[in-house]
Short mmCIF file of C-alpha atoms in Angstrom, two decimals:
data_model
loop_
_atom_site.label_atom_id
_atom_site.label_comp_id
_atom_site.label_asym_id
_atom_site.label_seq_id
_atom_site.Cartn_x
_atom_site.Cartn_y
_atom_site.Cartn_z
CA MET J 1 104.29 140.75 72.49
CA LYS J 2 108.05 139.50 71.71
CA GLU J 3 108.82 139.79 68.15
CA PHE J 4 110.74 136.68 66.78
CA VAL J 5 113.69 137.73 64.68
CA VAL J 6 113.77 134.15 63.30
CA LYS J 7 110.38 132.65 62.73
CA ALA J 8 109.07 130.01 65.23
CA ILE J 9 108.70 126.52 64.20
CA ASP J 10 105.89 124.12 64.99
CA ASN J 11 108.05 120.88 65.78
CA GLY J 12 111.68 120.34 65.84
CA THR J 13 114.85 121.59 67.49
CA VAL J 14 116.38 125.03 68.21
CA ILE J 15 119.94 125.37 68.95
CA ASP J 16 120.37 128.75 70.79
CA HIS J 17 123.43 130.62 72.05
CA ILE J 18 125.86 129.57 69.35
CA PRO J 19 128.79 132.09 68.95
CA SER J 20 127.87 134.01 65.76
CA GLU J 21 130.98 133.30 64.06
CA ASN J 22 130.45 129.49 64.53
CA VAL J 23 126.90 129.13 63.14
CA PHE J 24 128.21 127.81 59.83
CA ASN J 25 130.60 125.43 61.62
CA VAL J 26 127.74 124.01 63.57
CA ILE J 27 125.77 123.63 60.36
CA ARG J 28 128.58 121.68 58.77
CA ILE J 29 129.29 119.50 61.91
CA LEU J 30 125.60 118.44 61.85
CA ASN J 31 125.62 117.85 58.16
CA LEU J 32 122.74 120.31 57.76
CA GLU J 33 123.65 121.20 54.23
CA ASN J 34 122.01 118.00 53.34
CA PHE J 35 119.04 118.24 55.53
CA ASP J 36 115.88 117.99 53.64
CA ASN J 37 113.48 119.93 55.94
CA GLN J 38 113.06 123.65 56.81
CA ILE J 39 116.17 125.25 58.49
CA LEU J 40 116.08 128.71 59.82
CA PHE J 41 119.07 130.36 61.12
CA GLY J 42 120.18 133.69 62.38
CA THR J 43 123.63 135.38 63.18
CA ASN J 44 124.56 138.57 65.07
CA LEU J 45 121.42 138.45 67.19
CA GLU J 46 121.40 140.29 70.54
CA SER J 47 122.24 138.07 73.43
CA LYS J 48 122.54 138.79 77.19
CA LYS J 49 124.87 135.82 77.61
CA LEU J 50 127.12 136.05 74.48
CA GLY J 51 126.73 139.71 73.43
CA LEU J 52 126.00 138.42 69.94
CA LYS J 53 124.74 135.04 69.11
CA GLY J 54 123.60 132.66 66.51
CA ILE J 55 120.53 130.46 66.48
CA ILE J 56 119.57 127.48 64.21
CA LYS J 57 116.00 126.21 63.96
CA MET J 58 115.34 122.75 62.27
CA ARG J 59 111.92 121.65 61.47
CA ASN J 60 110.97 118.00 62.43
CA LYS J 61 114.51 117.01 63.55
CA TYR J 62 115.51 115.74 66.91
CA PHE J 63 118.98 114.67 67.85
CA GLU J 64 120.56 111.89 69.83
CA LYS J 65 122.98 113.16 72.60
CA ASP J 66 126.11 111.73 70.90
CA GLU J 67 125.20 113.41 67.82
CA ILE J 68 124.58 116.81 69.02
CA ASN J 69 127.27 116.97 71.78
CA LYS J 70 129.79 117.17 68.86
CA ILE J 71 128.89 120.87 68.36
CA ALA J 72 130.23 121.69 71.83
CA ILE J 73 133.65 122.14 70.26
CA PHE J 74 132.46 125.37 68.45
CA ALA J 75 129.51 126.19 70.75
CA PRO J 76 130.23 125.14 74.24
CA GLN J 77 127.48 127.19 75.76
CA ALA J 78 124.78 126.13 73.30
CA THR J 79 121.24 125.50 74.49
CA LEU J 80 119.25 122.83 72.80
CA ILE J 81 115.49 123.25 72.74
CA LYS J 82 112.86 120.67 71.76
CA ILE J 83 109.75 121.98 70.41
CA LYS J 84 106.45 120.16 69.89
CA GLU J 85 103.38 122.09 68.64
CA TYR J 86 105.10 125.40 69.12
CA GLN J 87 105.76 124.45 72.97
CA ILE J 88 109.10 124.01 74.58
CA ILE J 89 109.13 120.51 75.90
CA GLU J 90 112.81 120.27 76.92
CA LYS J 91 115.72 122.47 77.36
CA THR J 92 119.27 121.15 77.70
CA THR J 93 122.91 122.21 77.27
CA VAL J 94 125.66 120.40 75.27
CA THR J 95 128.52 118.58 76.91
CA LEU J 96 131.83 117.96 75.21
CA PRO J 97 132.51 114.26 74.76
CA GLU J 98 135.53 112.50 75.81
CA LYS J 99 136.47 111.53 72.35
CA ILE J 100 136.06 113.58 69.13
CA GLU J 101 136.08 111.75 65.83
CA ALA J 102 136.01 113.05 62.29
CA ILE J 103 135.22 116.74 63.11
CA VAL J 104 138.20 118.89 63.27
CA LYS J 105 141.62 118.42 61.51
CA CYS J 106 144.80 118.03 63.48
CA PHE J 107 146.63 121.45 63.36
CA ASN J 108 149.96 119.66 62.85
CA PRO J 109 150.73 119.80 59.18
CA ASN J 110 153.07 116.97 59.45
CA CYS J 111 150.50 114.61 61.03
CA ILE J 112 149.67 111.51 59.06
CA THR J 113 145.96 112.37 59.07
CA ASN J 114 146.77 115.37 56.89
CA SER J 115 148.36 113.31 54.06
CA GLU J 116 146.57 110.04 54.07
CA ASN J 117 142.84 109.29 54.05
CA ILE J 118 142.55 108.70 57.68
CA THR J 119 139.64 109.71 59.96
CA THR J 120 140.85 112.08 62.73
CA LYS J 121 140.50 110.86 66.37
CA PHE J 122 141.08 113.10 69.38
CA THR J 123 140.94 112.66 73.24
CA VAL J 124 139.56 115.74 75.00
CA LEU J 125 142.17 116.81 77.40
CA ASP J 126 140.48 119.95 78.59
CA LYS J 127 136.61 120.52 78.38
CA VAL J 128 136.64 124.20 79.56
CA ASP J 129 139.57 125.55 77.53
CA VAL J 130 138.98 122.84 74.91
CA LYS J 131 142.32 121.07 74.10
CA LEU J 132 142.39 118.07 71.86
CA LEU J 133 145.08 115.40 71.84
CA CYS J 134 145.61 113.90 68.52
CA HIS J 135 145.36 110.02 68.77
CA TYR J 136 147.99 109.73 65.97
CA CYS J 137 150.59 112.34 66.26
CA GLU J 138 150.06 113.07 69.95
CA LYS J 139 150.04 116.88 69.51
CA ILE J 140 147.51 119.16 71.19
CA THR J 141 145.08 121.13 68.86
CA ASP J 142 143.61 124.07 70.81
CA LYS J 143 140.50 126.12 69.94
CA GLU J 144 142.45 128.76 68.11
CA ASN J 145 143.45 126.05 65.57
CA PHE J 146 140.11 124.25 65.02
CA ILE J 147 139.43 123.70 61.37
CA ILE J 148 136.58 121.42 60.37
CA SER J 149 137.90 118.15 58.65
CA LYS J 150 135.32 117.65 56.03
CA MET D 1 150.50 91.82 81.11
CA SER D 2 152.31 89.97 78.51
CA LEU D 3 153.99 92.04 75.75
CA LYS D 4 153.45 89.12 73.30
CA ASN D 5 152.08 90.26 69.96
CA ARG D 6 151.77 93.95 71.14
CA SER D 7 152.95 96.84 69.19
CA LEU D 8 155.25 99.58 70.62
CA VAL D 9 154.26 103.00 68.94
CA SER D 10 154.41 105.34 71.88
CA ILE D 11 156.36 104.89 74.97
CA ASN D 12 153.09 105.24 76.84
CA ASP D 13 151.90 102.10 75.24
CA PHE D 14 153.96 100.12 77.79
CA THR D 15 153.35 100.68 81.54
CA LYS D 16 156.48 101.39 83.88
CA GLU D 17 156.57 97.72 84.78
CA GLU D 18 156.42 96.61 81.18
CA GLN D 19 159.41 98.98 80.31
CA LEU D 20 161.37 97.62 83.35
CA GLN D 21 160.72 94.10 82.07
CA VAL D 22 162.30 94.98 78.72
CA LEU D 23 165.36 96.53 80.50
CA GLU D 24 165.69 93.42 82.78
CA LEU D 25 165.82 91.11 79.78
CA ALA D 26 168.13 93.49 77.95
CA ARG D 27 170.66 92.79 80.73
CA PHE D 28 170.53 89.17 79.90
CA PHE D 29 171.32 89.86 76.20
CA GLU D 30 174.12 92.19 77.34
CA LYS D 31 175.76 89.15 78.74
CA ASN D 32 174.47 86.55 76.14
CA PRO D 33 174.08 88.52 72.88
CA VAL D 34 173.82 85.50 70.36
CA GLN D 35 170.65 83.50 70.91
CA ASP D 36 169.10 81.29 68.19
CA ILE D 37 165.64 82.04 69.22
CA LEU D 38 163.95 83.80 66.25
CA ASN D 39 164.35 80.82 63.70
CA ASN D 40 161.67 81.06 61.00
CA LYS D 41 160.82 84.62 62.08
CA VAL D 42 160.85 87.41 59.41
CA VAL D 43 161.17 90.94 60.56
CA ALA D 44 160.38 93.65 58.07
CA THR D 45 162.38 97.00 58.57
CA LEU D 46 160.57 99.60 56.61
CA PHE D 47 162.54 102.89 56.52
CA PHE D 48 160.45 105.48 54.70
CA GLU D 49 163.07 107.86 55.86
CA PRO D 50 166.87 107.07 55.92
CA SER D 51 168.31 106.02 59.25
CA THR D 52 171.56 104.19 59.44
CA ARG D 53 172.04 103.65 63.08
CA THR D 54 168.64 102.54 64.16
CA ARG D 55 168.09 100.47 61.13
CA LEU D 56 171.55 98.73 61.68
CA SER D 57 170.87 98.38 65.32
CA PHE D 58 167.52 96.47 64.64
CA GLU D 59 169.16 94.44 61.96
CA SER D 60 171.96 93.53 64.19
CA ALA D 61 169.45 92.53 67.02
CA VAL D 62 167.43 90.37 64.60
CA SER D 63 170.61 88.66 63.09
CA ARG D 64 171.94 87.87 66.65
CA LEU D 65 168.60 86.24 67.44
CA GLY D 66 168.69 84.07 64.22
CA GLY D 67 165.83 85.90 62.53
CA LYS D 68 165.49 86.93 58.89
CA ILE D 69 165.24 90.52 57.52
CA ILE D 70 163.39 91.87 54.70
CA GLY D 71 162.56 95.59 53.72
CA PHE D 72 163.69 98.87 52.30
CA THR D 73 166.13 101.54 53.37
CA ASP D 74 164.17 104.57 51.99
CA ALA D 75 160.80 105.38 50.27
CA THR D 76 162.21 105.76 46.90
CA SER D 77 162.75 102.00 46.63
CA SER D 78 159.24 101.16 47.77
CA SER D 79 156.07 101.06 45.89
CA LEU D 80 155.05 104.37 47.22
CA GLN D 81 156.92 105.68 44.31
CA LYS D 82 154.35 103.93 42.11
CA GLY D 83 151.64 105.75 43.94
CA GLU D 84 150.71 102.91 46.41
CA SER D 85 149.14 104.35 49.51
CA PHE D 86 150.84 103.97 52.93
CA ARG D 87 147.95 101.89 54.13
CA ASP D 88 148.32 99.35 51.28
CA THR D 89 152.04 99.17 51.82
CA ILE D 90 151.69 98.22 55.38
CA LYS D 91 148.85 95.81 54.82
CA THR D 92 150.82 93.97 52.26
CA VAL D 93 154.02 93.81 54.18
CA SER D 94 152.18 92.55 57.26
CA ASN D 95 151.43 89.52 55.13
CA TYR D 96 155.11 88.91 54.32
CA SER D 97 156.42 89.30 57.83
CA ASP D 98 155.84 88.51 61.53
CA LEU D 99 156.91 91.95 62.89
CA ILE D 100 157.41 95.34 61.26
CA VAL D 101 159.85 97.83 62.38
CA MET D 102 159.21 101.10 60.76
CA ARG D 103 160.44 104.77 60.55
CA HIS D 104 158.40 107.29 58.67
CA PRO D 105 158.63 111.25 58.43
CA LYS D 106 155.00 111.65 59.17
CA GLU D 107 153.90 111.98 62.90
CA GLY D 108 151.32 109.27 63.77
CA SER D 109 152.22 106.99 60.91
CA ALA D 110 153.27 104.25 63.28
CA ARG D 111 149.88 104.43 65.21
CA PHE D 112 147.99 104.25 61.96
CA ALA D 113 150.20 101.31 60.76
CA SER D 114 149.47 99.53 63.96
CA GLU D 115 145.75 99.79 63.21
CA VAL D 116 146.01 98.31 59.73
CA SER D 117 148.64 95.85 60.27
CA SER D 118 148.01 92.11 60.99
CA VAL D 119 151.37 91.90 62.82
CA PRO D 120 152.85 94.05 65.54
CA ILE D 121 154.54 97.32 64.74
CA ILE D 122 157.60 98.85 66.37
CA ASN D 123 157.98 102.44 65.83
CA ALA D 124 161.43 103.37 65.00
CA GLY D 125 160.68 107.00 64.79
CA ASP D 126 157.67 108.90 63.34
CA GLY D 127 158.43 112.47 62.41
CA ALA D 128 159.12 114.57 65.37
CA ASN D 129 156.77 112.55 67.68
CA GLN D 130 158.20 109.46 69.30
CA HIS D 131 161.14 107.07 69.23
CA PRO D 132 160.14 104.60 71.93
CA THR D 133 163.01 102.12 71.45
CA GLN D 134 165.65 104.87 71.77
CA THR D 135 163.71 105.62 74.99
CA LEU D 136 164.23 102.14 76.23
CA LEU D 137 167.89 102.18 75.48
CA ASP D 138 168.21 105.57 77.12
CA LEU D 139 166.54 104.18 80.22
CA PHE D 140 168.77 101.19 80.22
CA THR D 141 171.86 103.49 79.86
CA ILE D 142 170.75 105.85 82.63
CA ASN D 143 170.14 102.84 84.98
CA GLN D 144 173.46 101.22 83.99
CA THR D 145 175.56 104.51 84.66
CA GLN D 146 173.67 105.70 87.76
CA GLY D 147 172.52 102.43 89.22
CA LYS D 148 168.92 103.60 89.28
CA LEU D 149 166.23 105.46 87.42
CA ASP D 150 164.71 107.40 90.32
CA ASN D 151 165.36 110.95 91.46
CA GLN D 152 167.76 111.92 88.62
CA HIS D 153 168.54 115.50 87.54
CA ILE D 154 168.50 115.41 83.84
CA ALA D 155 169.43 118.18 81.37
CA PHE D 156 168.03 118.02 77.85
CA VAL D 157 170.00 120.28 75.49
CA GLY D 158 169.34 121.50 71.87
CA ASP D 159 166.36 120.67 69.78
CA LEU D 160 163.65 119.92 72.36
CA LYS D 161 160.86 120.97 69.84
CA TYR D 162 161.64 118.52 67.08
CA GLY D 163 163.62 116.05 69.10
CA ARG D 164 161.44 112.88 69.34
CA THR D 165 163.96 111.14 71.49
CA VAL D 166 163.59 113.80 74.00
CA HIS D 167 159.81 113.59 73.97
CA SER D 168 159.65 109.83 74.50
CA LEU D 169 162.35 109.98 77.20
CA VAL D 170 160.84 112.67 79.15
CA MET D 171 157.45 111.03 79.16
CA ALA D 172 159.03 107.75 80.34
CA LEU D 173 161.02 109.41 83.08
CA CYS D 174 157.92 111.05 84.34
CA ASN D 175 157.39 107.56 86.17
CA PHE D 176 160.64 108.00 88.14
CA ASN D 177 160.37 111.35 89.99
CA CYS D 178 162.96 113.04 87.98
CA THR D 179 163.64 116.72 87.52
CA PHE D 180 163.94 118.05 84.09
CA HIS D 181 166.29 120.91 83.07
CA LEU D 182 165.30 122.04 79.60
CA VAL D 183 167.99 123.92 77.68
CA SER D 184 167.15 125.18 74.19
CA PRO D 185 166.90 128.26 72.03
CA LEU D 186 163.60 130.03 72.44
CA GLU D 187 162.39 128.72 69.02
CA LEU D 188 163.03 125.05 70.01
CA LYS D 189 161.41 124.87 73.37
CA LEU D 190 159.68 121.45 74.40
CA PRO D 191 156.24 121.31 72.97
CA SER D 192 153.20 121.91 75.22
CA SER D 193 151.92 118.39 74.84
CA VAL D 194 155.05 117.08 76.57
CA LYS D 195 154.98 119.84 79.19
CA PHE D 196 151.31 118.84 79.90
CA HIS D 197 152.54 115.29 80.53
CA ILE D 198 155.15 116.48 83.07
CA ASN D 199 152.60 118.62 84.80
CA GLU D 200 150.04 115.80 84.78
CA SER D 201 152.59 113.47 86.40
CA LYS D 202 153.51 116.20 89.01
CA GLN D 203 157.21 116.31 88.06
CA LYS D 204 159.31 119.41 88.02
CA TYR D 205 160.85 121.18 85.02
CA PHE D 206 163.01 124.20 84.53
CA GLN D 207 163.92 125.91 81.35
CA TYR D 208 167.19 127.71 80.33
CA THR D 209 168.85 129.02 77.34
CA ARG D 210 172.53 128.36 78.41
CA ILE D 211 174.20 125.00 79.29
CA GLU D 212 176.53 126.67 81.72
CA ASP D 213 173.58 127.49 83.96
CA VAL D 214 172.82 123.92 84.65
CA ILE D 215 175.63 121.66 83.68
CA LYS D 216 177.16 121.40 87.27
CA ASN D 217 173.91 120.30 88.84
CA VAL D 218 172.90 117.33 86.74
CA ASP D 219 173.38 113.54 86.59
CA ILE D 220 172.76 113.19 83.01
CA LEU D 221 173.43 115.73 80.17
CA TYR D 222 171.35 114.54 77.28
CA MET D 223 172.65 116.45 74.18
CA THR D 224 170.74 116.43 70.94
CA ARG D 225 171.37 117.57 67.38
CA ILE D 226 169.58 120.54 65.90
CA GLN D 227 168.08 118.87 63.06
CA LYS D 228 168.42 120.66 59.83
CA GLU D 229 165.77 118.35 58.15
CA ARG D 230 162.97 119.55 60.61
CA PHE D 231 163.21 123.20 59.42
CA SER D 232 161.17 124.43 56.60
CA ASP D 233 163.23 127.56 56.37
CA PRO D 234 166.99 127.08 55.99
CA ILE D 235 167.76 130.52 57.22
CA ASP D 236 166.01 129.64 60.62
CA TYR D 237 168.36 126.64 60.78
CA GLU D 238 171.40 128.69 60.06
CA LYS D 239 170.54 131.03 62.87
CA ILE D 240 170.54 128.55 65.62
CA LYS D 241 172.58 125.53 64.41
CA ASN D 242 175.63 126.28 66.53
CA SER D 243 173.70 127.26 69.77
CA TYR D 244 175.17 124.52 71.92
CA ILE D 245 178.62 123.01 71.46
CA LEU D 246 179.80 120.91 74.50
CA LYS D 247 183.59 121.03 75.03
CA ASN D 248 185.91 119.21 77.39
CA ASP D 249 186.71 122.24 79.55
CA MET D 250 183.01 122.84 80.27
CA LEU D 251 183.00 119.50 82.29
CA ALA D 252 185.19 121.00 85.07
CA GLY D 253 183.31 121.12 88.31
CA THR D 254 180.51 118.87 87.14
CA LYS D 255 179.19 115.96 89.28
CA GLU D 256 181.47 112.85 89.43
CA ASN D 257 178.60 110.59 88.36
CA LEU D 258 177.68 112.89 85.37
CA LYS D 259 177.26 110.95 82.06
CA ILE D 260 176.90 112.65 78.69
CA LEU D 261 174.35 110.91 76.35
CA HIS D 262 173.44 111.66 72.83
CA PRO D 263 171.00 109.68 70.57
CA LEU D 264 173.56 110.11 67.59
CA PRO D 265 174.35 111.02 65.04
CA ARG D 266 176.09 114.12 66.30
CA VAL D 267 177.21 116.99 64.00
CA ASN D 268 179.18 119.43 66.04
CA GLU D 269 177.21 119.73 69.28
CA ILE D 270 179.79 117.66 71.17
CA ASN D 271 183.45 118.39 70.48
CA GLU D 272 185.65 115.41 69.77
CA ASP D 273 187.74 116.35 72.75
CA VAL D 274 184.93 115.15 74.94
CA ASP D 275 185.03 111.55 73.62
CA ASN D 276 188.04 110.62 75.83
CA SER D 277 186.23 111.93 78.97
CA ALA D 278 185.08 109.13 81.38
CA LYS D 279 181.87 111.28 81.51
CA ALA D 280 181.29 110.61 77.69
CA TYR D 281 179.00 107.68 77.40
CA TYR D 282 177.22 108.08 73.82
CA PHE D 283 178.97 105.19 72.13
CA GLN D 284 178.08 102.70 74.84
CA GLN D 285 174.62 104.13 74.79
CA ALA D 286 174.34 103.12 71.03
CA MET D 287 175.68 99.57 71.75
CA ASN D 288 172.94 99.23 74.39
CA GLY D 289 170.31 99.67 71.62
CA VAL D 290 171.07 96.28 70.29
CA TYR D 291 170.54 94.52 73.55
CA VAL D 292 167.25 96.47 74.22
CA ARG D 293 165.88 95.67 70.77
CA GLN D 294 166.71 92.01 71.25
CA ALA D 295 164.85 92.11 74.52
CA LEU D 296 161.88 93.88 73.05
CA MET D 297 161.64 91.65 70.01
CA SER D 298 161.98 88.51 72.10
CA LEU D 299 159.09 89.57 74.39
CA ILE D 300 156.92 90.54 71.40
CA PHE D 301 157.50 87.16 69.74
CA GLY D 302 156.92 85.53 73.20
CA VAL D 303 160.19 83.54 72.99
CA LYS D 304 161.57 84.95 76.22
#
């Protein structure tokens, strides 16, 4: 019998195949620091797909598509698993949206969003290599420069 | 689509046809510079960063159209000094005026201003990002000197990294099947975001480090100043400040139709011995700024 490294949940959502180094970024993007139900997470778990992976399990939490797709910036290969009564009822993958708001900072230190209280907005130029065009300063932030804005 | 009540933040805010519409009206103002059509209109010129030429060019354009001007010439004389937010400054001034022309050292400031202002915004330069009215006057000048905008070979020389006039102009010329020859020190190459735009529009560009490798093949030589104020480390500036100095003898063997442009002010990147050459065109270029800004404001106010 397969041994679960991170305990199974009865109802809720599992996010699998998160790059280990980005588990905490995903937690922050989804604002899970303020989540009031059980959360289980693991990092540096063995994965055939990623080598090492992270996983997050949230009890009694289901996501709208727009809400969950935001994590694709940091976890483009993430798998989303809906659980009801310990059974998998749906398995989907995330897709990077066309626009990204209020998630990452603009890498340009001279961008107005880094000195005034302004919500960052980006157009996704490249969904594979993940390049974001800043709506304000028109510079491209790439994945090497992603910093969460909140 | 009408330009009435529209902001101009990035050159890409206007389509190719809309840009050409501004140039066409600028030709009218070139012949008829004094027109009393902005009576009772108040234009605010907010220069959070000093700029003599651009500000005077706008103020000259407003004055020739019979409008009134309010504003400030640097941030130290505004309420920002008292701690007022940029957002509040723009919202307040938009109550006092019918149009805001602004320059600000932060990139993206004009876009943000256009989102909080109740009147149109014209971006007169936001950090190293965009300077779209300079672009319109550059397009006007290229067309004036070459008789067309299509199929030009254009060399951009100097600070291509921080030179906002270069960024806006390259983007605009991507509509005209031009070939870009980019001459800069390795430290000041054109940013990837602008190259991305060139590639997207399927235009060609070539990169060089020496003017001599390209000067004989181009129709326009667009010189720029290496801007001391954009360097955080003065040592970096000192290393490259004299990388490109155009001298009159370098014009030997260049194309007959070559014209030398520069957004001004220059420091030493064009020797004064070039000024008397028929190929030097930067002072006429600056003059064209008034006609183009008259045209732009007339269209935004819907009076032409």
